[in-house]
Coordinates of C-alpha atoms and ligand atoms in Angstrom, one line a residue:
M1 CA -3.7 -9.9 72.2
I2 CA -0.8 -11.7 70.6
H3 CA 1.8 -9.2 71.5
K4 CA 0.9 -9.5 75.2
K5 CA 1.4 -13.2 75.1
I6 CA 4.8 -12.8 73.4
E7 CA 5.9 -10.2 75.9
S8 CA 4.8 -12.2 78.9
Y9 CA 6.5 -15.4 77.6
F10 CA 9.7 -13.4 77.1
K11 CA 9.5 -12.0 80.6
E12 CA 9.0 -15.5 82.1
H13 CA 11.8 -17.1 80.2
Y14 CA 14.3 -14.3 79.6
T15 CA 14.5 -10.9 81.1
D16 CA 12.0 -8.5 82.6
S17 CA 12.1 -5.6 80.3
P18 CA 12.2 -6.5 76.6
T19 CA 11.8 -4.1 73.8
L20 CA 8.7 -5.0 71.6
I21 CA 8.9 -4.4 67.9
K22 CA 6.1 -4.8 65.4
A23 CA 6.6 -5.5 61.8
P24 CA 3.3 -5.3 59.8
G25 CA 2.2 -7.4 56.9
R26 CA 1.1 -5.6 53.7
I27 CA -1.7 -5.4 51.2
N28 CA -1.4 -4.2 47.7
L29 CA -4.1 -2.1 46.0
I30 CA -2.7 -2.5 42.6
G31 CA 0.7 -3.0 40.8
E32 CA 1.5 -6.7 40.9
H33 CA 4.7 -8.1 39.5
T34 CA 5.7 -4.6 38.5
D35 CA 8.3 -4.0 41.2
Y36 CA 11.1 -6.2 39.7
N37 CA 10.4 -4.5 36.4
E38 CA 11.2 -1.0 37.9
G39 CA 7.5 -0.3 37.8
L40 CA 4.9 1.3 40.0
V41 CA 3.2 -0.2 43.1
L42 CA 0.5 0.9 45.6
P43 CA 0.7 -1.2 48.7
A44 CA 0.1 -0.4 52.4
S45 CA 1.2 -1.8 55.7
I46 CA -1.5 -3.4 57.8
E47 CA -2.5 -4.0 61.4
K48 CA -1.7 -7.7 61.3
G49 CA 1.9 -8.2 62.1
I50 CA 4.8 -10.1 63.6
Y51 CA 6.0 -9.0 67.0
F52 CA 9.5 -9.5 68.3
A53 CA 10.2 -9.2 72.1
I54 CA 14.0 -8.6 72.3
S55 CA 16.8 -7.9 74.6
G56 CA 20.6 -7.9 74.5
N57 CA 22.4 -10.8 76.1
D58 CA 26.0 -11.2 77.1
Q59 CA 26.3 -14.8 75.9
H60 CA 27.4 -13.8 72.4
T61 CA 24.6 -15.8 70.8
I62 CA 21.4 -14.9 69.0
Q63 CA 18.7 -17.0 70.5
I64 CA 15.4 -16.9 68.6
E65 CA 12.3 -18.7 69.8
T66 CA 8.7 -18.9 68.8
F67 CA 6.0 -20.8 70.8
L68 CA 3.0 -20.3 68.6
T69 CA 2.4 -22.7 65.8
Q70 CA 5.3 -25.2 66.0
P71 CA 7.3 -24.2 69.0
E72 CA 11.0 -24.1 68.2
K73 CA 14.2 -22.4 69.4
I74 CA 17.3 -21.8 67.3
T75 CA 20.6 -20.5 68.6
F76 CA 23.0 -18.8 66.2
Q77 CA 26.6 -17.9 67.0
L78 CA 27.6 -14.4 66.1
N79 CA 29.6 -15.8 63.1
G80 CA 26.4 -17.4 61.7
D81 CA 27.0 -21.0 62.9
H82 CA 24.0 -22.8 64.3
E83 CA 22.6 -26.1 65.2
K84 CA 20.3 -28.0 62.8
F85 CA 16.7 -26.6 62.7
E86 CA 13.4 -27.8 61.2
S87 CA 11.3 -24.7 60.8
F88 CA 11.2 -22.8 57.5
W89 CA 11.5 -19.5 59.4
G90 CA 15.0 -20.5 60.5
N91 CA 16.2 -20.1 56.9
Y92 CA 15.3 -16.4 56.9
F93 CA 17.2 -15.7 60.1
Q94 CA 20.2 -17.7 58.9
A95 CA 20.3 -15.9 55.6
I96 CA 20.1 -12.5 57.3
I97 CA 22.8 -13.3 59.8
E98 CA 25.1 -14.6 57.0
I99 CA 24.5 -11.4 55.0
L100 CA 25.3 -9.2 58.0
V101 CA 28.4 -11.2 58.9
A102 CA 29.6 -10.9 55.2
K103 CA 29.1 -7.1 55.5
E104 CA 31.2 -7.2 58.7
Y105 CA 28.3 -5.8 60.6
P106 CA 29.2 -5.8 64.4
L107 CA 26.5 -8.2 65.7
K108 CA 25.9 -8.6 69.4
G109 CA 24.1 -11.2 71.5
M110 CA 20.3 -11.1 71.5
D111 CA 17.4 -13.0 73.0
C112 CA 14.3 -12.9 70.8
V113 CA 10.8 -14.3 71.0
F114 CA 8.6 -13.7 68.0
G115 CA 5.1 -14.5 66.8
G116 CA 2.2 -12.8 65.1
D117 CA -1.1 -12.9 63.4
I118 CA -0.3 -12.6 59.7
P119 CA -1.7 -15.7 58.0
I120 CA 1.3 -17.4 56.3
G121 CA 1.3 -18.0 52.5
S122 CA -1.7 -15.7 52.0
G123 CA -0.2 -12.9 50.0
L124 CA 0.2 -10.6 53.0
S125 CA 4.0 -10.8 53.1
S126 CA 4.6 -12.6 56.3
S127 CA 8.2 -13.2 55.2
A128 CA 9.0 -9.5 54.5
A129 CA 7.6 -8.7 58.0
L130 CA 9.7 -11.5 59.5
C131 CA 12.9 -10.3 57.7
C132 CA 12.5 -6.5 58.0
G133 CA 11.4 -6.8 61.7
F134 CA 14.3 -9.1 62.6
I135 CA 16.9 -6.9 60.8
Y136 CA 15.5 -3.8 62.6
A137 CA 15.6 -5.7 65.9
I138 CA 19.1 -7.1 65.7
T139 CA 20.6 -3.8 64.5
K140 CA 18.9 -2.0 67.3
I141 CA 20.4 -4.4 69.9
S142 CA 23.8 -4.3 68.3
G143 CA 23.9 -0.5 68.6
K144 CA 24.7 0.3 65.0
E145 CA 21.3 1.2 63.5
I146 CA 21.0 1.2 59.7
S147 CA 18.7 3.0 57.4
R148 CA 15.3 1.6 56.4
E149 CA 16.5 1.6 52.8
D150 CA 19.4 -0.7 53.8
I151 CA 17.1 -2.9 55.9
A152 CA 14.9 -3.4 52.8
L153 CA 17.9 -4.3 50.6
I154 CA 19.2 -6.9 53.2
A155 CA 15.7 -8.4 53.5
Q156 CA 15.4 -8.7 49.8
E157 CA 18.9 -10.3 49.6
A158 CA 17.7 -12.9 52.2
E159 CA 14.6 -13.7 50.0
H160 CA 16.9 -14.1 47.0
K161 CA 19.2 -16.5 48.9
I162 CA 16.2 -18.6 49.9
G163 CA 15.1 -18.7 46.3
L164 CA 12.5 -16.0 45.6
N165 CA 13.8 -13.4 43.1
C166 CA 11.4 -10.8 44.5
G167 CA 11.4 -7.0 44.0
L168 CA 11.3 -4.4 46.8
M169 CA 7.6 -3.7 47.1
D170 CA 7.0 -5.8 50.2
Q171 CA 10.0 -4.6 52.1
Y172 CA 9.3 -1.0 51.4
A173 CA 5.7 -1.3 52.3
V174 CA 6.5 -3.1 55.6
L175 CA 9.2 -0.5 56.5
F176 CA 7.7 2.8 55.2
G177 CA 3.9 2.2 55.6
K178 CA 1.8 4.9 57.3
K179 CA -1.4 4.5 59.2
G180 CA -4.5 5.3 57.1
N181 CA -2.5 5.6 53.8
A182 CA -1.5 3.7 50.8
F183 CA 2.1 3.9 49.9
F184 CA 3.0 4.8 46.3
L185 CA 6.4 3.6 45.3
D186 CA 8.2 4.1 42.0
C187 CA 10.5 1.1 41.9
K188 CA 12.8 2.7 39.4
D189 CA 14.1 5.5 41.6
L190 CA 12.5 4.3 44.9
S191 CA 10.8 7.7 45.3
H192 CA 7.5 7.4 47.3
S193 CA 4.5 9.3 48.5
Y194 CA 1.4 8.6 50.6
I195 CA -2.2 8.7 49.6
P196 CA -5.3 8.3 51.9
I197 CA -7.5 5.4 50.8
N198 CA -10.6 6.0 52.8
L199 CA -13.6 6.1 50.5
E200 CA -16.6 7.3 52.5
G201 CA -19.4 4.7 52.5
Y202 CA -17.1 1.9 51.4
S203 CA -15.1 -0.7 53.2
W204 CA -12.0 -2.7 52.3
V205 CA -12.1 -6.4 53.1
L206 CA -9.6 -9.2 52.6
I207 CA -10.9 -12.6 51.7
N208 CA -8.4 -15.5 52.2
S209 CA -9.0 -18.3 49.6
N210 CA -7.2 -20.6 52.0
I211 CA -5.1 -21.8 49.1
K212 CA -1.6 -21.3 50.5
H213 CA 1.4 -20.6 48.3
N214 CA 5.1 -20.9 48.9
L215 CA 6.6 -18.6 46.3
A216 CA 10.2 -19.4 47.3
V217 CA 9.6 -23.1 46.5
D218 CA 7.3 -22.8 43.6
S219 CA 9.4 -21.3 40.8
E220 CA 6.5 -20.0 38.8
Y221 CA 7.2 -16.6 40.3
N222 CA 10.8 -16.6 39.1
K223 CA 9.7 -17.8 35.6
R224 CA 7.6 -14.7 35.2
R225 CA 10.7 -12.6 36.0
V226 CA 12.7 -14.5 33.3
S227 CA 10.0 -13.8 30.7
C228 CA 10.3 -10.1 31.4
E229 CA 14.0 -10.2 31.2
N230 CA 13.9 -12.0 27.8
I231 CA 11.9 -9.1 26.4
V232 CA 14.3 -6.5 27.8
K233 CA 17.2 -8.2 26.2
Q234 CA 15.6 -8.1 22.8
V235 CA 14.7 -4.4 23.1
Q236 CA 18.2 -3.6 24.3
K237 CA 19.5 -4.7 20.9
Y238 CA 18.2 -1.5 19.4
K239 CA 17.6 0.6 22.5
P240 CA 20.7 -0.1 24.7
E241 CA 19.7 2.5 27.3
V242 CA 16.6 0.3 28.3
T243 CA 17.3 -1.5 31.6
S244 CA 13.8 -2.8 32.5
L245 CA 10.3 -3.2 31.2
R246 CA 9.6 0.2 32.7
D247 CA 11.1 1.7 29.6
V248 CA 9.6 -0.7 27.1
T249 CA 6.5 0.4 25.2
L250 CA 3.7 -1.6 23.5
E251 CA 5.3 -0.6 20.2
D252 CA 8.5 -2.2 21.2
L253 CA 6.6 -5.4 21.9
V254 CA 5.4 -5.4 18.3
T255 CA 9.0 -4.8 17.1
V256 CA 10.5 -7.8 19.0
K257 CA 7.5 -10.1 18.6
S258 CA 9.1 -12.4 15.9
N259 CA 12.3 -13.0 18.0
V260 CA 10.7 -14.0 21.3
K261 CA 8.2 -16.5 22.6
E262 CA 4.6 -15.3 22.4
I263 CA 4.1 -16.0 26.1
D264 CA 6.9 -13.6 27.0
V265 CA 5.2 -10.8 24.9
Q266 CA 1.9 -11.5 26.7
R267 CA 3.6 -11.2 30.1
A268 CA 5.4 -8.1 29.2
K269 CA 2.2 -6.5 27.9
Y270 CA 0.6 -7.3 31.3
V271 CA 3.4 -5.5 33.2
I272 CA 3.3 -2.4 30.9
E273 CA -0.5 -2.2 31.3
E274 CA -0.4 -2.9 35.1
N275 CA 1.8 0.3 35.5
D276 CA -1.0 2.2 33.7
R277 CA -3.5 0.7 36.2
V278 CA -1.5 2.0 39.1
R279 CA -1.5 5.5 37.6
K280 CA -5.3 5.2 37.0
M281 CA -5.8 3.9 40.6
M282 CA -3.9 6.9 42.0
E283 CA -6.1 9.2 39.9
V284 CA -9.5 7.7 40.9
L285 CA -8.6 7.3 44.5
T286 CA -7.7 11.0 44.7
E287 CA -11.0 11.8 43.1
G288 CA -12.8 9.5 45.6
D289 CA -14.5 7.7 42.7
A290 CA -15.3 4.3 44.3
N291 CA -16.9 2.8 41.2
A292 CA -13.8 3.5 39.1
V293 CA -11.6 2.1 41.9
G294 CA -13.6 -1.1 41.7
K295 CA -13.3 -1.3 38.0
V296 CA -9.5 -1.0 38.2
L297 CA -9.4 -3.8 40.7
K298 CA -11.4 -6.1 38.5
E299 CA -9.3 -5.3 35.4
G300 CA -6.2 -6.0 37.3
H301 CA -7.4 -9.3 38.5
W302 CA -8.5 -10.6 35.1
A303 CA -5.2 -9.4 33.6
M304 CA -3.4 -11.5 36.2
S305 CA -5.6 -14.4 35.5
T306 CA -5.5 -14.5 31.7
Q307 CA -2.3 -12.6 30.7
Y308 CA 0.1 -13.2 33.5
E309 CA -1.4 -16.4 34.6
I310 CA -0.7 -16.2 38.3
T311 CA -4.2 -16.7 39.9
T312 CA -5.9 -20.0 40.8
K313 CA -9.4 -21.1 40.0
E314 CA -10.4 -20.5 43.6
L315 CA -9.2 -16.8 43.4
D316 CA -11.0 -16.4 40.1
A317 CA -14.1 -17.8 41.8
L318 CA -13.9 -15.3 44.6
V319 CA -13.6 -12.4 42.2
Q320 CA -16.4 -13.8 40.0
I321 CA -18.8 -14.2 43.0
G322 CA -18.0 -10.5 43.9
E323 CA -18.9 -9.4 40.4
S324 CA -22.3 -11.0 40.7
L325 CA -23.0 -9.1 44.0
D326 CA -24.5 -5.6 44.2
G327 CA -22.5 -4.5 47.2
V328 CA -19.1 -5.5 45.8
L329 CA -17.5 -2.8 43.6
G330 CA -14.5 -4.8 42.7
S331 CA -11.9 -7.2 43.9
R332 CA -8.6 -8.7 42.9
M333 CA -6.0 -11.2 44.0
M334 CA -3.0 -9.7 45.8
G335 CA 0.7 -10.5 46.0
G336 CA 2.9 -13.0 44.2
G337 CA 0.0 -15.2 43.2
F338 CA -1.0 -18.9 43.1
G339 CA -3.0 -18.6 46.3
G340 CA -3.7 -16.2 49.1
C341 CA -6.2 -13.3 49.6
T342 CA -8.3 -11.1 47.4
I343 CA -8.8 -7.4 48.3
N344 CA -12.4 -6.3 48.0
L345 CA -14.1 -2.9 48.0
I346 CA -17.6 -3.2 49.4
K347 CA -20.4 -0.8 50.1
T348 CA -20.5 -0.4 53.9
D349 CA -24.2 -0.7 54.1
K350 CA -24.1 -4.0 52.3
L351 CA -20.9 -5.2 54.0
E352 CA -22.2 -8.1 56.1
E353 CA -24.5 -9.6 53.5
S354 CA -21.8 -9.3 50.8
I355 CA -19.2 -11.1 52.9
K356 CA -21.7 -13.8 53.8
S357 CA -22.7 -14.4 50.2
I358 CA -19.0 -14.6 49.1
L359 CA -18.2 -17.1 51.8
T360 CA -21.2 -19.2 51.2
Q361 CA -21.0 -19.3 47.4
Y362 CA -17.2 -20.0 47.6
K363 CA -17.8 -22.9 49.9
E364 CA -20.5 -24.3 47.5
Q365 CA -18.2 -24.0 44.5
T366 CA -14.9 -25.1 46.0
E367 CA -15.8 -26.9 49.3
I368 CA -13.2 -24.7 50.9
D369 CA -13.9 -22.4 53.9
A370 CA -12.6 -18.9 53.2
E371 CA -11.9 -16.4 55.9
Y372 CA -12.2 -12.6 55.9
Y373 CA -10.4 -9.8 57.6
H374 CA -11.4 -6.1 57.8
L375 CA -8.6 -4.1 56.5
A376 CA -6.9 -1.7 58.9
I377 CA -3.8 0.3 57.6
D378 CA -1.1 0.7 60.2
D379 CA 2.4 2.1 60.5
G380 CA 5.5 0.4 59.2
V381 CA 8.1 -1.4 61.4
K382 CA 8.4 0.3 64.8
V383 CA 9.0 -0.1 68.5
F384 CA 5.5 -1.0 69.7
E385 CA 4.4 0.9 72.8
Ligands
LIG1 C1 5.7 -11.0 46.0 C2 7.1 -10.4 45.9 C3 7.1 -8.9 45.6 C4 6.1 -8.6 44.4 C5 4.8 -9.4 44.5 C6 4.0 -9.3 43.3 O1 5.0 -10.5 47.1 O2 7.8 -10.5 47.1 O3 8.4 -8.4 45.3 O4 6.8 -9.0 43.2 O5 5.0 -10.7 44.9 O6 3.6 -8.0 43.1

């Protein structure tokens, strides 16, 4: 168990009684690239996570260490100064400390060892887990705890500083997730509710295409956001009250069509229809209609592939293979895109054979070994007992 290793490493190198915090990764059932358009999303926090063993120190430094993939230790001063570091993860901590310093948050010294089992660059939001977990940890140690809503905003600001103009879905899912439930979030007013996703006789499985993305470095994600903003600007010319695609209709797209690039219209149409798919998914999940759930998954995937253009040929292959199998009701790519995992709804009595067929056919078509993970929905960020 990864958390045991982290805890015992901490005890050996730092103090005897660390607090252990877990920040989960997240999946998303439907609602992709809708969050930054004030739209609807349906994610959930998962069992895989990042664990932080932490304890206060009286050296007035924040020492952060990981010993898992590439072992490294970085020491930050309480004003944000630090020595040079190599690891990409250092950028996130640096950004967070800088934001907290700018807000005049009273930071205190902390020792921290972290590590986890969320595959990186796989659409499971390892970076939101890293950021939200760390902010939760450092504010706990410093003695001035802040609300989960504020943690989400700081974590989002850190992502923006590093270069990904993301929405708030990942942070909210990581912070507010609840065991056994999907988390419905309206990104316009940030109201949320929970909905159980267990469909009797069916199982959820994640398949990792093993094509890794780095959304903060690949600007295709940000380009999608610009397309959406272009449309909003045009609609605002005659509907000044509109602030996001959430309030733009398909009729509006027809109206502005001649003033904008065709590709922007196509992307905005995707977002408007994706919000409808979230509403539909809520409905069919509540009814327990597994076939309809599978259908929404597939529709969502092909819309991302052909309209929003954020999938890869490998992800398309995974979904296509699923479509040819009896046991698979539906699947779709999850997250920002350009790599990562698909989420699959599979008949439990055909689970093993379906997974085996997907992995074998994927290998034949792409020469890549995919991996799979059974989905377990767990709680949001918390002290891990
Ligand atoms: C990434 C971003 C999120 C969201 C998804 C796509 O995970 O961090 O804010 O936009 O992509 O749905």
